[in-house]
């Protein structure tokens, strides 16, 4: 048997427990050992990537979800560090009436992903003294992520991480977003309202700061928009998520 054929048959046995592939490989109990080891490694990878989701679901439910994911989503990358990328989608399909589960999984995955981005020195407030506020464009740090949420999944993650009893899962009064970034070696996040999330999207797309202010003034009035945008800008500088002006 050619090596390529052997590898293909072995992959079919691991991914789908193919009886045809087992026959081509000669069968025997040794194949079961490989299969069990393969699956246990994938379960361990998911446990390592989603510890708070495991606590929230409980060990038995998490294991059942991991088994379902392994059946439907075999590894596609060279490293198991990437294996959990599609796991939130599996959780969403398994728990359609409990959206906090998938949102919790997405938050965990996004927080882990912030550590693979390059370090960058955030923008200093002192550097804004000479900018033209009408034309200036802001760039955010590359480790910034933003996830839409409809539940208090961020509060659940925080409580679970602290080791205390988590609050009950709740729907938010209105759709919002979780802003996630890395502060040195510390994962950070906060929940923001949809208006701030939209503003960040627009600035990341290259909208001048003056145009953003004008649009907000049209929608919310001059006084309210000035307070709103000033609060946003202060928070972005405090959190260190602005990288540069252009």
PDB file of C-alpha atoms in Angstrom:
ATOM      1  CA  UNK A   1       0.000   0.000   0.000  1.00  0.00           C
ATOM      2  CA  UNK A   2       1.353   3.419  -0.955  1.00  0.00           C
ATOM      3  CA  UNK A   3       2.094   5.831   1.876  1.00  0.00           C
ATOM      4  CA  UNK A   4      -0.461   8.365   0.610  1.00  0.00           C
ATOM      5  CA  UNK A   5      -3.160   5.686   0.515  1.00  0.00           C
ATOM      6  CA  UNK A   6      -2.202   4.510   3.994  1.00  0.00           C
ATOM      7  CA  UNK A   7      -2.413   8.049   5.337  1.00  0.00           C
ATOM      8  CA  UNK A   8      -5.774   8.629   3.673  1.00  0.00           C
ATOM      9  CA  UNK A   9      -7.223   5.430   5.106  1.00  0.00           C
ATOM     10  CA  UNK A  10      -5.874   6.230   8.554  1.00  0.00           C
ATOM     11  CA  UNK A  11      -7.423   9.687   8.389  1.00  0.00           C
ATOM     12  CA  UNK A  12     -10.786   8.223   7.371  1.00  0.00           C
ATOM     13  CA  UNK A  13     -10.635   5.861  10.320  1.00  0.00           C
ATOM     14  CA  UNK A  14      -9.859   8.636  12.783  1.00  0.00           C
ATOM     15  CA  UNK A  15     -12.362  11.145  11.391  1.00  0.00           C
ATOM     16  CA  UNK A  16     -15.309   8.883  10.568  1.00  0.00           C
ATOM     17  CA  UNK A  17     -14.492   5.464  12.081  1.00  0.00           C
ATOM     18  CA  UNK A  18     -14.791   4.060   8.553  1.00  0.00           C
ATOM     19  CA  UNK A  19     -15.065   0.266   8.507  1.00  0.00           C
ATOM     20  CA  UNK A  20     -13.751   0.259   4.947  1.00  0.00           C
ATOM     21  CA  UNK A  21     -10.667   2.155   6.034  1.00  0.00           C
ATOM     22  CA  UNK A  22     -10.226  -0.197   9.001  1.00  0.00           C
ATOM     23  CA  UNK A  23     -10.261  -3.173   6.658  1.00  0.00           C
ATOM     24  CA  UNK A  24      -7.627  -1.575   4.440  1.00  0.00           C
ATOM     25  CA  UNK A  25      -5.463  -1.011   7.524  1.00  0.00           C
ATOM     26  CA  UNK A  26      -5.787  -4.624   8.648  1.00  0.00           C
ATOM     27  CA  UNK A  27      -8.240  -4.046  11.515  1.00  0.00           C
ATOM     28  CA  UNK A  28      -7.451  -5.161  15.046  1.00  0.00           C
ATOM     29  CA  UNK A  29      -7.700  -3.570  18.506  1.00  0.00           C
ATOM     30  CA  UNK A  30      -4.709  -1.335  17.829  1.00  0.00           C
ATOM     31  CA  UNK A  31      -6.855   0.898  15.653  1.00  0.00           C
ATOM     32  CA  UNK A  32      -9.212   1.527  18.568  1.00  0.00           C
ATOM     33  CA  UNK A  33      -6.261   2.709  20.640  1.00  0.00           C
ATOM     34  CA  UNK A  34      -5.370   5.291  17.994  1.00  0.00           C
ATOM     35  CA  UNK A  35      -9.011   6.366  17.706  1.00  0.00           C
ATOM     36  CA  UNK A  36      -9.441   6.810  21.457  1.00  0.00           C
ATOM     37  CA  UNK A  37      -6.170   8.718  21.744  1.00  0.00           C
ATOM     38  CA  UNK A  38      -7.121  10.960  18.815  1.00  0.00           C
ATOM     39  CA  UNK A  39     -10.477  11.846  20.357  1.00  0.00           C
ATOM     40  CA  UNK A  40      -9.092  12.359  23.848  1.00  0.00           C
ATOM     41  CA  UNK A  41      -6.507  14.810  22.479  1.00  0.00           C
ATOM     42  CA  UNK A  42      -9.222  16.813  20.734  1.00  0.00           C
ATOM     43  CA  UNK A  43     -11.368  16.868  23.874  1.00  0.00           C
ATOM     44  CA  UNK A  44      -8.354  18.063  25.856  1.00  0.00           C
ATOM     45  CA  UNK A  45      -7.746  20.824  23.315  1.00  0.00           C
ATOM     46  CA  UNK A  46     -11.335  22.046  23.686  1.00  0.00           C
ATOM     47  CA  UNK A  47     -11.159  21.862  27.477  1.00  0.00           C
ATOM     48  CA  UNK A  48      -8.004  23.958  27.413  1.00  0.00           C
ATOM     49  CA  UNK A  49      -9.575  26.596  25.178  1.00  0.00           C
ATOM     50  CA  UNK A  50     -12.980  26.826  26.881  1.00  0.00           C
ATOM     51  CA  UNK A  51     -12.546  26.294  30.644  1.00  0.00           C
ATOM     52  CA  UNK A  52     -15.295  28.726  31.678  1.00  0.00           C
ATOM     53  CA  UNK A  53     -17.759  27.275  29.177  1.00  0.00           C
ATOM     54  CA  UNK A  54     -17.009  23.859  30.650  1.00  0.00           C
ATOM     55  CA  UNK A  55     -17.811  25.167  34.132  1.00  0.00           C
ATOM     56  CA  UNK A  56     -21.016  26.764  32.892  1.00  0.00           C
ATOM     57  CA  UNK A  57     -22.298  23.700  31.022  1.00  0.00           C
ATOM     58  CA  UNK A  58     -20.975  21.114  33.464  1.00  0.00           C
ATOM     59  CA  UNK A  59     -18.555  18.318  32.662  1.00  0.00           C
ATOM     60  CA  UNK A  60     -21.086  15.879  31.185  1.00  0.00           C
ATOM     61  CA  UNK A  61     -22.762  18.397  28.889  1.00  0.00           C
ATOM     62  CA  UNK A  62     -19.411  19.808  27.782  1.00  0.00           C
ATOM     63  CA  UNK A  63     -18.112  16.346  26.941  1.00  0.00           C
ATOM     64  CA  UNK A  64     -21.242  15.619  24.896  1.00  0.00           C
ATOM     65  CA  UNK A  65     -20.778  18.907  23.010  1.00  0.00           C
ATOM     66  CA  UNK A  66     -17.103  18.119  22.420  1.00  0.00           C
ATOM     67  CA  UNK A  67     -17.997  14.667  21.068  1.00  0.00           C
ATOM     68  CA  UNK A  68     -20.511  16.233  18.678  1.00  0.00           C
ATOM     69  CA  UNK A  69     -17.940  18.744  17.506  1.00  0.00           C
ATOM     70  CA  UNK A  70     -15.328  16.057  16.930  1.00  0.00           C
ATOM     71  CA  UNK A  71     -17.794  14.088  14.800  1.00  0.00           C
ATOM     72  CA  UNK A  72     -18.741  17.039  12.599  1.00  0.00           C
ATOM     73  CA  UNK A  73     -15.608  19.219  12.594  1.00  0.00           C
ATOM     74  CA  UNK A  74     -12.297  17.369  12.275  1.00  0.00           C
ATOM     75  CA  UNK A  75      -9.081  19.396  12.685  1.00  0.00           C
ATOM     76  CA  UNK A  76      -8.124  21.467   9.637  1.00  0.00           C
ATOM     77  CA  UNK A  77      -5.009  23.270  10.865  1.00  0.00           C
ATOM     78  CA  UNK A  78      -1.510  22.044  11.636  1.00  0.00           C
ATOM     79  CA  UNK A  79      -1.881  22.909  15.323  1.00  0.00           C
ATOM     80  CA  UNK A  80      -4.510  21.913  17.873  1.00  0.00           C
ATOM     81  CA  UNK A  81      -4.403  25.489  19.176  1.00  0.00           C
ATOM     82  CA  UNK A  82      -6.715  26.360  16.273  1.00  0.00           C
ATOM     83  CA  UNK A  83      -9.120  23.487  16.797  1.00  0.00           C
ATOM     84  CA  UNK A  84     -11.683  25.386  18.859  1.00  0.00           C
ATOM     85  CA  UNK A  85     -12.343  28.080  16.258  1.00  0.00           C
ATOM     86  CA  UNK A  86     -15.642  26.514  15.130  1.00  0.00           C
ATOM     87  CA  UNK A  87     -16.689  25.256  18.566  1.00  0.00           C
ATOM     88  CA  UNK A  88     -18.913  28.292  19.327  1.00  0.00           C
ATOM     89  CA  UNK A  89     -20.937  27.436  16.204  1.00  0.00           C
ATOM     90  CA  UNK A  90     -21.387  23.889  17.481  1.00  0.00           C
ATOM     91  CA  UNK A  91     -22.529  25.235  20.855  1.00  0.00           C
ATOM     92  CA  UNK A  92     -24.972  27.612  19.135  1.00  0.00           C
ATOM     93  CA  UNK A  93     -26.508  24.688  17.240  1.00  0.00           C
ATOM     94  CA  UNK A  94     -26.755  22.533  20.362  1.00  0.00           C
ATOM     95  CA  UNK A  95     -28.202  25.296  22.580  1.00  0.00           C
ATOM     96  CA  UNK A  96     -30.394  27.463  20.323  1.00  0.00           C
ATOM     97  CA  UNK A  97     -32.592  28.543  23.249  1.00  0.00           C
ATOM     98  CA  UNK A  98     -29.643  29.424  25.498  1.00  0.00           C
ATOM     99  CA  UNK A  99     -27.679  32.030  23.523  1.00  0.00           C
ATOM    100  CA  UNK A 100     -25.449  32.817  26.495  1.00  0.00           C
ATOM    101  CA  UNK A 101     -23.673  29.483  25.909  1.00  0.00           C
ATOM    102  CA  UNK A 102     -22.459  30.345  22.413  1.00  0.00           C
ATOM    103  CA  UNK A 103     -21.678  33.919  23.441  1.00  0.00           C
ATOM    104  CA  UNK A 104     -19.610  32.669  26.364  1.00  0.00           C
ATOM    105  CA  UNK A 105     -17.699  30.397  23.973  1.00  0.00           C
ATOM    106  CA  UNK A 106     -17.079  33.264  21.547  1.00  0.00           C
ATOM    107  CA  UNK A 107     -15.789  35.477  24.347  1.00  0.00           C
ATOM    108  CA  UNK A 108     -13.356  32.784  25.520  1.00  0.00           C
ATOM    109  CA  UNK A 109     -12.063  32.196  22.018  1.00  0.00           C
ATOM    110  CA  UNK A 110     -11.699  35.919  21.270  1.00  0.00           C
ATOM    111  CA  UNK A 111      -9.830  36.575  24.524  1.00  0.00           C
ATOM    112  CA  UNK A 112      -7.388  33.777  23.708  1.00  0.00           C
ATOM    113  CA  UNK A 113      -6.932  35.125  20.177  1.00  0.00           C
ATOM    114  CA  UNK A 114      -5.796  38.521  21.474  1.00  0.00           C
ATOM    115  CA  UNK A 115      -2.535  36.905  22.624  1.00  0.00           C
ATOM    116  CA  UNK A 116      -1.508  36.012  19.057  1.00  0.00           C
ATOM    117  CA  UNK A 117      -1.467  39.643  17.911  1.00  0.00           C
ATOM    118  CA  UNK A 118       1.649  41.822  17.974  1.00  0.00           C
ATOM    119  CA  UNK A 119       2.442  44.171  20.833  1.00  0.00           C
ATOM    120  CA  UNK A 120       1.916  47.848  20.131  1.00  0.00           C
ATOM    121  CA  UNK A 121       2.331  51.015  22.170  1.00  0.00           C
ATOM    122  CA  UNK A 122      -1.096  52.666  22.570  1.00  0.00           C
ATOM    123  CA  UNK A 123      -1.739  56.272  21.647  1.00  0.00           C
ATOM    124  CA  UNK A 124      -0.889  58.775  24.352  1.00  0.00           C
ATOM    125  CA  UNK A 125      -3.456  61.466  25.216  1.00  0.00           C
ATOM    126  CA  UNK A 126      -0.620  63.998  25.017  1.00  0.00           C
ATOM    127  CA  UNK A 127      -0.282  63.312  21.286  1.00  0.00           C
ATOM    128  CA  UNK A 128      -3.775  64.663  20.569  1.00  0.00           C
ATOM    129  CA  UNK A 129      -2.999  68.290  21.330  1.00  0.00           C
ATOM    130  CA  UNK A 130      -2.246  69.280  17.739  1.00  0.00           C
ATOM    131  CA  UNK A 131      -4.671  67.098  15.768  1.00  0.00           C
ATOM    132  CA  UNK A 132      -7.271  68.496  13.401  1.00  0.00           C
ATOM    133  CA  UNK A 133     -10.449  67.077  14.931  1.00  0.00           C
ATOM    134  CA  UNK A 134     -12.394  67.485  11.699  1.00  0.00           C
ATOM    135  CA  UNK A 135     -10.102  65.376   9.533  1.00  0.00           C
ATOM    136  CA  UNK A 136      -8.243  63.109  11.961  1.00  0.00           C
ATOM    137  CA  UNK A 137      -8.699  59.366  11.547  1.00  0.00           C
ATOM    138  CA  UNK A 138      -8.072  56.926  14.393  1.00  0.00           C
ATOM    139  CA  UNK A 139      -6.490  53.485  14.189  1.00  0.00           C
ATOM    140  CA  UNK A 140      -7.256  50.966  16.918  1.00  0.00           C
ATOM    141  CA  UNK A 141      -4.825  48.396  18.322  1.00  0.00           C
ATOM    142  CA  UNK A 142      -4.638  45.180  16.269  1.00  0.00           C
ATOM    143  CA  UNK A 143      -5.601  42.983  19.232  1.00  0.00           C
ATOM    144  CA  UNK A 144      -9.011  44.668  19.519  1.00  0.00           C
ATOM    145  CA  UNK A 145     -12.046  42.471  18.900  1.00  0.00           C
ATOM    146  CA  UNK A 146     -15.737  43.230  19.145  1.00  0.00           C
ATOM    147  CA  UNK A 147     -18.502  40.649  19.499  1.00  0.00           C
ATOM    148  CA  UNK A 148     -22.238  41.305  19.279  1.00  0.00           C
ATOM    149  CA  UNK A 149     -24.119  39.998  22.329  1.00  0.00           C
ATOM    150  CA  UNK A 150     -27.712  39.792  23.508  1.00  0.00           C
ATOM    151  CA  UNK A 151     -27.006  38.229  26.922  1.00  0.00           C
ATOM    152  CA  UNK A 152     -24.912  38.881  30.027  1.00  0.00           C
ATOM    153  CA  UNK A 153     -22.305  36.356  28.873  1.00  0.00           C
ATOM    154  CA  UNK A 154     -19.459  38.769  29.741  1.00  0.00           C
ATOM    155  CA  UNK A 155     -20.638  38.914  33.360  1.00  0.00           C
ATOM    156  CA  UNK A 156     -20.896  35.121  33.393  1.00  0.00           C
ATOM    157  CA  UNK A 157     -17.303  34.759  32.158  1.00  0.00           C
ATOM    158  CA  UNK A 158     -16.042  37.208  34.779  1.00  0.00           C
ATOM    159  CA  UNK A 159     -17.815  35.415  37.646  1.00  0.00           C
ATOM    160  CA  UNK A 160     -16.732  31.983  36.477  1.00  0.00           C
ATOM    161  CA  UNK A 161     -13.118  33.120  36.173  1.00  0.00           C
ATOM    162  CA  UNK A 162     -13.210  34.561  39.688  1.00  0.00           C
ATOM    163  CA  UNK A 163     -14.421  31.212  41.007  1.00  0.00           C
ATOM    164  CA  UNK A 164     -17.626  32.570  42.489  1.00  0.00           C
ATOM    165  CA  UNK A 165     -21.211  31.585  41.746  1.00  0.00           C
ATOM    166  CA  UNK A 166     -22.204  33.082  38.382  1.00  0.00           C
ATOM    167  CA  UNK A 167     -25.364  35.136  38.034  1.00  0.00           C
ATOM    168  CA  UNK A 168     -28.345  33.739  36.197  1.00  0.00           C
ATOM    169  CA  UNK A 169     -28.232  34.027  32.428  1.00  0.00           C
ATOM    170  CA  UNK A 170     -30.209  37.045  31.271  1.00  0.00           C
ATOM    171  CA  UNK A 171     -31.074  38.800  28.043  1.00  0.00           C
ATOM    172  CA  UNK A 172     -29.769  42.360  27.811  1.00  0.00           C
ATOM    173  CA  UNK A 173     -32.328  45.171  27.545  1.00  0.00           C
ATOM    174  CA  UNK A 174     -30.994  45.877  24.038  1.00  0.00           C
ATOM    175  CA  UNK A 175     -28.433  44.277  21.720  1.00  0.00           C
ATOM    176  CA  UNK A 176     -24.916  45.308  22.683  1.00  0.00           C
ATOM    177  CA  UNK A 177     -21.305  44.307  22.036  1.00  0.00           C
ATOM    178  CA  UNK A 178     -18.345  43.087  24.038  1.00  0.00           C
ATOM    179  CA  UNK A 179     -15.108  44.920  23.365  1.00  0.00           C
ATOM    180  CA  UNK A 180     -12.035  42.710  23.959  1.00  0.00           C
ATOM    181  CA  UNK A 181      -8.341  43.519  23.918  1.00  0.00           C
ATOM    182  CA  UNK A 182      -5.044  42.608  25.576  1.00  0.00           C
ATOM    183  CA  UNK A 183      -3.561  44.964  28.150  1.00  0.00           C
ATOM    184  CA  UNK A 184       0.019  43.726  28.373  1.00  0.00           C
ATOM    185  CA  UNK A 185      -0.420  40.089  29.390  1.00  0.00           C
ATOM    186  CA  UNK A 186      -3.911  40.604  30.784  1.00  0.00           C
ATOM    187  CA  UNK A 187      -7.063  39.890  28.771  1.00  0.00           C
ATOM    188  CA  UNK A 188      -9.520  42.759  29.113  1.00  0.00           C
ATOM    189  CA  UNK A 189     -13.083  43.388  28.021  1.00  0.00           C
ATOM    190  CA  UNK A 190     -16.143  45.468  28.686  1.00  0.00           C
ATOM    191  CA  UNK A 191     -19.692  45.520  27.397  1.00  0.00           C
ATOM    192  CA  UNK A 192     -20.590  48.558  25.290  1.00  0.00           C
ATOM    193  CA  UNK A 193     -23.826  49.866  23.828  1.00  0.00           C
ATOM    194  CA  UNK A 194     -24.591  49.435  20.159  1.00  0.00           C
ATOM    195  CA  UNK A 195     -24.027  53.126  19.422  1.00  0.00           C
ATOM    196  CA  UNK A 196     -20.415  52.931  20.605  1.00  0.00           C
ATOM    197  CA  UNK A 197     -19.873  49.690  18.693  1.00  0.00           C
ATOM    198  CA  UNK A 198     -21.149  51.354  15.511  1.00  0.00           C
ATOM    199  CA  UNK A 199     -18.827  54.313  16.087  1.00  0.00           C
ATOM    200  CA  UNK A 200     -15.815  52.009  16.437  1.00  0.00           C
ATOM    201  CA  UNK A 201     -16.753  50.160  13.238  1.00  0.00           C
ATOM    202  CA  UNK A 202     -17.006  53.471  11.383  1.00  0.00           C
ATOM    203  CA  UNK A 203     -13.674  54.762  12.673  1.00  0.00           C
ATOM    204  CA  UNK A 204     -11.963  51.470  11.848  1.00  0.00           C
ATOM    205  CA  UNK A 205     -13.353  51.784   8.323  1.00  0.00           C
ATOM    206  CA  UNK A 206     -11.635  55.163   7.965  1.00  0.00           C
ATOM    207  CA  UNK A 207     -14.408  57.617   8.809  1.00  0.00           C
ATOM    208  CA  UNK A 208     -12.935  60.988   9.871  1.00  0.00           C
ATOM    209  CA  UNK A 209     -13.628  61.881  13.482  1.00  0.00           C
ATOM    210  CA  UNK A 210     -15.404  65.086  12.423  1.00  0.00           C
ATOM    211  CA  UNK A 211     -17.821  63.149  10.202  1.00  0.00           C
ATOM    212  CA  UNK A 212     -18.598  60.792  13.087  1.00  0.00           C
ATOM    213  CA  UNK A 213     -19.323  63.756  15.371  1.00  0.00           C
ATOM    214  CA  UNK A 214     -21.591  65.342  12.763  1.00  0.00           C
ATOM    215  CA  UNK A 215     -23.577  62.135  12.293  1.00  0.00           C
ATOM    216  CA  UNK A 216     -24.012  61.711  16.037  1.00  0.00           C
ATOM    217  CA  UNK A 217     -25.125  65.335  16.414  1.00  0.00           C
ATOM    218  CA  UNK A 218     -27.776  64.807  13.747  1.00  0.00           C
ATOM    219  CA  UNK A 219     -29.087  61.724  15.519  1.00  0.00           C
ATOM    220  CA  UNK A 220     -28.752  62.723  19.188  1.00  0.00           C
ATOM    221  CA  UNK A 221     -28.417  66.521  19.246  1.00  0.00           C
ATOM    222  CA  UNK A 222     -25.318  68.643  19.794  1.00  0.00           C
ATOM    223  CA  UNK A 223     -25.166  68.513  23.594  1.00  0.00           C
ATOM    224  CA  UNK A 224     -25.899  64.787  24.007  1.00  0.00           C
ATOM    225  CA  UNK A 225     -23.585  63.779  21.163  1.00  0.00           C
ATOM    226  CA  UNK A 226     -20.704  65.843  22.577  1.00  0.00           C
ATOM    227  CA  UNK A 227     -21.063  64.137  25.963  1.00  0.00           C
ATOM    228  CA  UNK A 228     -21.420  60.710  24.335  1.00  0.00           C
ATOM    229  CA  UNK A 229     -18.390  61.000  22.059  1.00  0.00           C
ATOM    230  CA  UNK A 230     -16.279  62.583  24.776  1.00  0.00           C
ATOM    231  CA  UNK A 231     -17.058  59.642  27.057  1.00  0.00           C
ATOM    232  CA  UNK A 232     -16.208  57.156  24.310  1.00  0.00           C
ATOM    233  CA  UNK A 233     -12.904  58.854  23.461  1.00  0.00           C
ATOM    234  CA  UNK A 234     -11.923  59.036  27.127  1.00  0.00           C
ATOM    235  CA  UNK A 235     -12.674  55.350  27.560  1.00  0.00           C
ATOM    236  CA  UNK A 236     -10.657  54.358  24.469  1.00  0.00           C
ATOM    237  CA  UNK A 237      -7.656  56.332  25.713  1.00  0.00           C
ATOM    238  CA  UNK A 238      -8.022  54.945  29.257  1.00  0.00           C
ATOM    239  CA  UNK A 239      -8.212  51.373  27.977  1.00  0.00           C
ATOM    240  CA  UNK A 240      -5.252  51.888  25.632  1.00  0.00           C
ATOM    241  CA  UNK A 241      -7.061  50.658  22.523  1.00  0.00           C
ATOM    242  CA  UNK A 242      -6.226  53.588  20.234  1.00  0.00           C
ATOM    243  CA  UNK A 243      -3.018  52.949  18.342  1.00  0.00           C
ATOM    244  CA  UNK A 244      -2.425  55.959  16.098  1.00  0.00           C
ATOM    245  CA  UNK A 245      -3.863  58.981  14.329  1.00  0.00           C
ATOM    246  CA  UNK A 246      -3.751  59.361  10.575  1.00  0.00           C
TER     247      UNK A 246
END
